[in-house]
Amino acid sequence: MTAPDPTHRAPREPEELDSRKAAILEAIVTEYIGTAQPVGSSHVAQASGVSVSSATIRSEMVALERDGYLVQPHTSAGRIPTDKGYRFFVDHLSTPGALGPAQRQKVSSFFTQAQGGIEDMLERTSSLLSDLTSYAAVVVGPSHEQATVRSVQVVGLSAVRATVVVVLSDGAVESRTIEIAETVGSDDLHAATSALDGAWTGTALHDLDAVPPTGDPEVDAVCARAAEAIAGAGRSSDHEPVFVGGPSRLAGSFDAIETVRGVLSILEQELVVVSLLRDVLESGLSVAIGSEHGFEPLASCAVVVAPVHLEGQQAGAVGLLGPTRMNYPAAMAAAEVVGRHLSRHLGEDHFDPEGTSDAS
Amino acid sequence: MTAPDPTHRAPREPEELDSRKAAILEAIVTEYIGTAQPVGSSHVAQASGVSVSSATIRSEMVALERDGYLVQPHTSAGRIPTDKGYRFFVDHLSTPGALGPAQRQKVSSFFTQAQGGIEDMLERTSSLLSDLTSYAAVVVGPSHEQATVRSVQVVGLSAVRATVVVVLSDGAVESRTIEIAETVGSDDLHAATSALDGAWTGTALHDLDAVPPTGDPEVDAVCARAAEAIAGAGRSSDHEPVFVGGPSRLAGSFDAIETVRGVLSILEQELVVVSLLRDVLESGLSVAIGSEHGFEPLASCAVVVAPVHLEGQQAGAVGLLGPTRMNYPAAMAAAEVVGRHLSRHLGEDHFDPEGTSDAS
DNA sequence: GCTGGCACTCGGTAGACTCGACTGCCAGAG
DNA sequence: CTCTGGCAGTCGAGTCTACCGAGTGCCAGC
């Protein structure tokens, strides 16, 4: 009631834990991650790493709880790590973590055998990552923000339909099917192709308003249709390429069905997911625990992120979403390895002259 | 134990229920769909449609149970419809069902404002359908099985990379990025474009083995690379375009988290989903209840399907996945309407001269 | 400063009990 | 023959109690 203790200890910044407290915290986090049960002092005493009696551990635990690393669900229960406790664990305690040989094998065979379009590739990567870790995975691909038009082509499909294909400088392709008048011939389409190609090449998708003036009204009509259709593409292509793998794993990660529902519906909103990963990466972290990412509906989740680089630039991210009591070392290792492989793969366009080298 | 009754009644095929039994069954199904609680005889007596005492209803209920339309979870509980009971309900009892004005409005504004590529379109349609019904939705688009190549183009991206773009006769576009030698010039790419275009136009994606012979080794190298990359596309394009909308709704449909998990992981397997919908449609049904689809992991689910037609051919399907106690009239109406709109939209390529006509 | 011991606190489980919602059956009325 | 009201019986769900065990906080002693 009248304990002055907890108040006057705010301005301690570096917040070092002495090695025994750290060992105790580590033991608690490790066990809790494994069992999901509050950890009592005697369990910690039996765990390797500390060789003091449970009574001593108890007194350390009250200190850890006072400092915000642990909480008690109720009196006469063991302790559970707080977000802060997990944070200390990942920052100072957890050993780097590595993939098992089987997982390693999975990853490298996945990337050596990988083929197909980039979208498929990212999609399958998200499944891979989810398989590796048993958590839900998210893969965000490089955005087409600053890509410019490289080539435009109008291809007739039938007498009244044609497809406009736009190739972007990053290799992405946007296409739209348009209606055309029956009087439009293949030479008109060729004319439209070269007109559009000339007008658009070099500009970004979202600002190609200039419609090229041509003599032929047939051609102009086709160009107008094409411009209209592709302008829509420019507008809607803000939506990043994001893929979620293994959402069903979430049902295994949480036991409250409400939580599962909430998290799933978050994952359905691509924009939210993308900005979440981006925020975490921008703050220089690789993992955001519980409320750290400031996103209330995911307060019971932890997010592990690894960047994807493309030509030196950061061009996307891979992430894992699990409960705060997730296996951080394993998750971080998996995300990191997959992110690195994916970076290399995207950069080389699945051309891997070195074989499957695995630099650490 | 020694009751001879249930045995000698197998060969009754048309299985007509007299009108009172039907009314009772209808009342039970309706109430159970609403409350998810076993329905007792007195509830049925109060429900409109039958005006007999609960005792009479009880005796009718034992008959319905004997015939397999109802089950009792345990003695002294109310009755729950079986799959057979739901089947009778949807076949003979449920009124057609219609969308509310707000939903109708949603659908038509969605399809009039719709734009973008076909993939995006299908994806968003699945979200729409899920929104309308609060069930998980599945949309399967037209497959590219028998589409043939209409045009091939090789576009240089940088000194060492190029994109091969293949336009198919149905308007779909496949593209792959390939590596090219630095010595390849833009004229070589043009040569490769025309060689590939000439060789492939008119053939299906999955059997374009013939590599066109050219004099120039540079061009041939590009063609070989392109062929290799696109052959992969042909192989992997068996995977149908399938989109799942609102998977988080599943968490609201079932209360056992294990069920949610199982169903979600089914939905992750696109092939399974596609063949499920196809099977249901092929058997001429629009709804498969519980074990009717013979797919064990979804025994607690009902599937409502509506076809998508394109130029008179069936070219896909929209579906809803919910608990067996789902609101069949509403779900069937929603699927049917969305399927019809989608058919029209795909056929017309979002060119709707009539406005939003809504023929029934 | 660490340790063993001790009293105390709760959550979870098991058993007994009650309550209520059903059913099945039966005798009697229409 | 059919329907109805009544009655006894069944069983799940909720409540209450007691108990056990895990775990804590505190304290005296080494």
Coordinates of N, CA and C in Angstrom, one line a residue, chain A residues 16-108:
Chain A
E16 N 20.6 -2.5 -16.7 CA 21.4 -3.8 -16.8 C 20.8 -4.7 -15.7
L17 N 20.7 -5.9 -16.1 CA 20.3 -6.9 -15.1 C 21.6 -7.7 -14.7
D18 N 21.8 -7.9 -13.3 CA 23.0 -8.7 -13.0 C 22.8 -10.1 -13.5
S19 N 24.0 -10.8 -13.6 CA 24.0 -12.0 -14.4 C 23.0 -13.0 -13.8
R20 N 22.8 -13.0 -12.5 CA 21.9 -14.0 -12.0 C 20.5 -13.7 -12.3
K21 N 20.1 -12.5 -12.2 CA 18.7 -12.1 -12.7 C 18.5 -12.5 -14.1
A22 N 19.6 -12.2 -14.9 CA 19.4 -12.5 -16.3 C 19.3 -14.0 -16.5
A23 N 20.0 -14.8 -15.8 CA 19.9 -16.2 -16.0 C 18.5 -16.7 -15.6
I24 N 18.0 -16.1 -14.5 CA 16.7 -16.5 -14.0 C 15.7 -16.2 -15.1
L25 N 15.8 -14.9 -15.6 CA 14.8 -14.5 -16.6 C 14.9 -15.4 -17.8
E26 N 16.1 -15.7 -18.2 CA 16.2 -16.6 -19.4 C 15.6 -17.9 -19.1
A27 N 15.8 -18.5 -17.9 CA 15.2 -19.8 -17.6 C 13.7 -19.7 -17.7
I28 N 13.1 -18.6 -17.2 CA 11.7 -18.5 -17.1 C 11.1 -18.3 -18.6
V29 N 11.8 -17.5 -19.3 CA 11.3 -17.3 -20.7 C 11.4 -18.6 -21.5
T30 N 12.5 -19.3 -21.4 CA 12.7 -20.5 -22.1 C 11.6 -21.5 -21.7
E31 N 11.4 -21.7 -20.4 CA 10.4 -22.7 -20.0 C 9.0 -22.3 -20.4
Y32 N 8.7 -21.0 -20.3 CA 7.4 -20.5 -20.6 C 7.1 -20.7 -22.1
I33 N 8.1 -20.4 -22.9 CA 7.9 -20.6 -24.3 C 7.6 -22.1 -24.6
G34 N 8.2 -22.9 -23.9 CA 7.9 -24.4 -24.1 C 6.6 -24.9 -23.6
T35 N 6.2 -24.4 -22.4 CA 5.1 -25.0 -21.8 C 3.8 -24.2 -21.7
A36 N 4.0 -22.9 -21.9 CA 2.9 -22.0 -21.8 C 2.2 -22.0 -20.4
Q37 N 3.0 -22.5 -19.5 CA 2.5 -22.5 -18.1 C 3.3 -21.5 -17.3
P38 N 2.7 -20.8 -16.3 CA 3.5 -19.9 -15.5 C 4.6 -20.7 -14.8
V39 N 5.7 -20.1 -14.6 CA 6.9 -20.8 -14.2 C 7.1 -20.4 -12.7
G40 N 7.2 -21.4 -11.9 CA 7.5 -21.2 -10.4 C 8.9 -21.3 -10.1
S41 N 9.2 -20.8 -8.9 CA 10.6 -20.7 -8.5 C 11.3 -22.0 -8.5
S42 N 10.7 -23.1 -8.1 CA 11.4 -24.3 -8.0 C 11.7 -24.9 -9.3
H43 N 10.9 -24.6 -10.3 CA 11.3 -25.0 -11.7 C 12.6 -24.3 -12.1
V44 N 12.6 -23.1 -11.8 CA 13.8 -22.3 -12.2 C 15.0 -22.9 -11.5
A45 N 14.8 -23.2 -10.2 CA 16.0 -23.7 -9.5 C 16.5 -25.0 -10.1
Q46 N 15.6 -25.9 -10.6 CA 16.0 -27.1 -11.2 C 16.7 -26.9 -12.6
A47 N 16.2 -25.8 -13.2 CA 16.8 -25.6 -14.5 C 18.3 -25.3 -14.4
S48 N 19.0 -25.7 -15.4 CA 20.5 -25.4 -15.4 C 20.7 -23.9 -15.6
G49 N 21.8 -23.4 -15.1 CA 22.1 -22.0 -15.3 C 22.2 -21.3 -14.0
V50 N 21.4 -21.7 -13.1 CA 21.5 -21.1 -11.8 C 21.6 -22.2 -10.7
S51 N 22.4 -22.0 -9.8 CA 22.5 -23.0 -8.7 C 22.3 -22.4 -7.3
V52 N 21.1 -21.8 -7.1 CA 20.8 -21.3 -5.8 C 19.4 -21.9 -5.5
S53 N 19.0 -21.7 -4.3 CA 17.8 -22.3 -3.8 C 16.6 -21.5 -4.4
S54 N 15.5 -22.2 -4.3 CA 14.3 -21.6 -4.8 C 13.9 -20.3 -4.0
A55 N 14.3 -20.3 -2.8 CA 14.0 -19.1 -2.0 C 14.7 -17.9 -2.5
T56 N 15.9 -18.1 -2.8 CA 16.7 -17.0 -3.4 C 16.1 -16.5 -4.8
I57 N 15.7 -17.5 -5.5 CA 15.1 -17.2 -6.8 C 13.8 -16.4 -6.6
R58 N 13.1 -16.8 -5.6 CA 11.9 -16.1 -5.3 C 12.1 -14.6 -5.1
S59 N 13.2 -14.4 -4.3 CA 13.4 -12.9 -4.0 C 13.9 -12.2 -5.3
E60 N 14.6 -12.9 -6.1 CA 15.0 -12.3 -7.4 C 13.8 -12.0 -8.2
M61 N 12.9 -13.0 -8.1 CA 11.7 -12.8 -9.0 C 10.8 -11.6 -8.6
V62 N 10.8 -11.4 -7.3 CA 10.0 -10.2 -6.9 C 10.7 -8.9 -7.5
A63 N 12.0 -9.0 -7.5 CA 12.7 -7.8 -8.1 C 12.4 -7.7 -9.6
L64 N 12.5 -8.8 -10.3 CA 12.2 -8.8 -11.7 C 10.8 -8.4 -12.0
E65 N 9.9 -8.8 -11.1 CA 8.5 -8.3 -11.3 C 8.3 -6.8 -11.1
R66 N 9.0 -6.4 -10.0 CA 9.0 -4.9 -9.7 C 9.5 -4.1 -10.9
D67 N 10.5 -4.7 -11.6 CA 11.1 -3.9 -12.7 C 10.4 -4.1 -14.0
G68 N 9.3 -4.9 -13.9 CA 8.5 -5.0 -15.1 C 8.9 -6.1 -16.1
Y69 N 9.7 -7.0 -15.7 CA 10.1 -8.1 -16.6 C 9.1 -9.3 -16.5
L70 N 8.5 -9.4 -15.4 CA 7.6 -10.6 -15.2 C 6.3 -10.1 -14.6
V71 N 5.3 -10.9 -14.8 CA 4.0 -10.7 -14.1 C 3.5 -12.0 -13.5
Q72 N 2.7 -11.9 -12.5 CA 2.0 -13.0 -11.9 C 0.6 -12.9 -12.4
P73 N 0.1 -14.0 -13.0 CA -1.4 -14.0 -13.4 C -2.3 -13.8 -12.1
H74 N -1.8 -14.3 -11.0 CA -2.5 -14.2 -9.8 C -1.6 -14.6 -8.7
T75 N -1.9 -14.3 -7.4 CA -1.1 -14.8 -6.3 C -1.1 -16.3 -6.4
S76 N 0.0 -16.8 -5.9 CA 0.2 -18.2 -5.8 C 0.1 -18.9 -7.2
A77 N 0.6 -18.1 -8.1 CA 0.9 -18.8 -9.4 C 2.3 -18.4 -9.8
G78 N 2.9 -19.1 -10.7 CA 4.2 -18.8 -11.2 C 4.2 -17.5 -12.0
R79 N 5.4 -17.2 -12.5 CA 5.5 -15.9 -13.3 C 5.5 -16.1 -14.8
I80 N 5.1 -15.1 -15.5 CA 5.0 -15.1 -16.9 C 5.8 -13.9 -17.4
P81 N 6.6 -14.0 -18.4 CA 7.4 -12.8 -18.9 C 6.4 -11.8 -19.5
T82 N 6.8 -10.5 -19.3 CA 6.1 -9.4 -19.9 C 6.7 -9.2 -21.3
D83 N 6.2 -8.3 -22.1 CA 6.8 -7.9 -23.3 C 8.2 -7.4 -23.1
K84 N 8.4 -6.7 -22.0 CA 9.8 -6.2 -21.6 C 10.7 -7.4 -21.4
G85 N 10.1 -8.4 -20.7 CA 10.9 -9.6 -20.4 C 11.4 -10.3 -21.7
Y86 N 10.4 -10.4 -22.6 CA 10.8 -11.0 -23.9 C 11.8 -10.2 -24.6
R87 N 11.6 -8.9 -24.5 CA 12.6 -8.0 -25.2 C 14.0 -8.2 -24.7
F88 N 14.1 -8.2 -23.4 CA 15.5 -8.4 -22.8 C 16.0 -9.8 -23.3
F89 N 15.1 -10.7 -23.3 CA 15.6 -12.1 -23.7 C 16.1 -12.0 -25.2
V90 N 15.4 -11.4 -26.1 CA 15.9 -11.5 -27.5 C 17.1 -10.6 -27.6
D91 N 17.2 -9.5 -26.8 CA 18.3 -8.6 -27.0 C 19.6 -9.1 -26.4
H92 N 19.5 -9.7 -25.2 CA 20.7 -10.0 -24.5 C 20.9 -11.5 -24.3
L93 N 19.9 -12.3 -24.3 CA 20.1 -13.6 -23.8 C 20.1 -14.7 -24.9
S94 N 19.1 -14.6 -25.8 CA 19.0 -15.7 -26.7 C 20.2 -15.9 -27.6
T95 N 20.6 -17.1 -27.7 CA 21.7 -17.4 -28.6 C 21.1 -17.3 -30.0
P96 N 22.0 -16.9 -31.0 CA 21.5 -16.6 -32.3 C 20.5 -17.6 -32.9
G97 N 20.7 -18.8 -32.7 CA 19.7 -19.8 -33.3 C 20.0 -20.1 -34.7
A98 N 19.8 -21.3 -35.0 CA 20.2 -21.7 -36.4 C 19.1 -22.8 -36.8
L99 N 19.0 -22.9 -38.1 CA 18.1 -23.9 -38.7 C 18.7 -25.3 -38.5
G100 N 17.8 -26.2 -38.3 CA 18.3 -27.6 -38.3 C 18.7 -28.0 -39.7
P101 N 19.4 -29.1 -39.8 CA 19.8 -29.6 -41.1 C 18.7 -29.8 -42.1
A102 N 17.6 -30.4 -41.6 CA 16.5 -30.7 -42.5 C 15.9 -29.4 -43.0
Q103 N 15.8 -28.4 -42.1 CA 15.2 -27.1 -42.6 C 16.1 -26.4 -43.6
R104 N 17.4 -26.4 -43.3 CA 18.4 -25.9 -44.2 C 18.3 -26.5 -45.6
Q105 N 18.1 -27.8 -45.6 CA 18.0 -28.5 -46.8 C 16.7 -28.1 -47.6
K106 N 15.6 -27.9 -46.8 CA 14.4 -27.5 -47.4 C 14.6 -26.1 -48.1
V107 N 15.2 -25.2 -47.4 CA 15.4 -23.9 -47.9 C 16.2 -23.9 -49.2
S108 N 17.4 -24.6 -49.1 CA 18.2 -24.5 -50.3 C 17.6 -25.2 -51.5

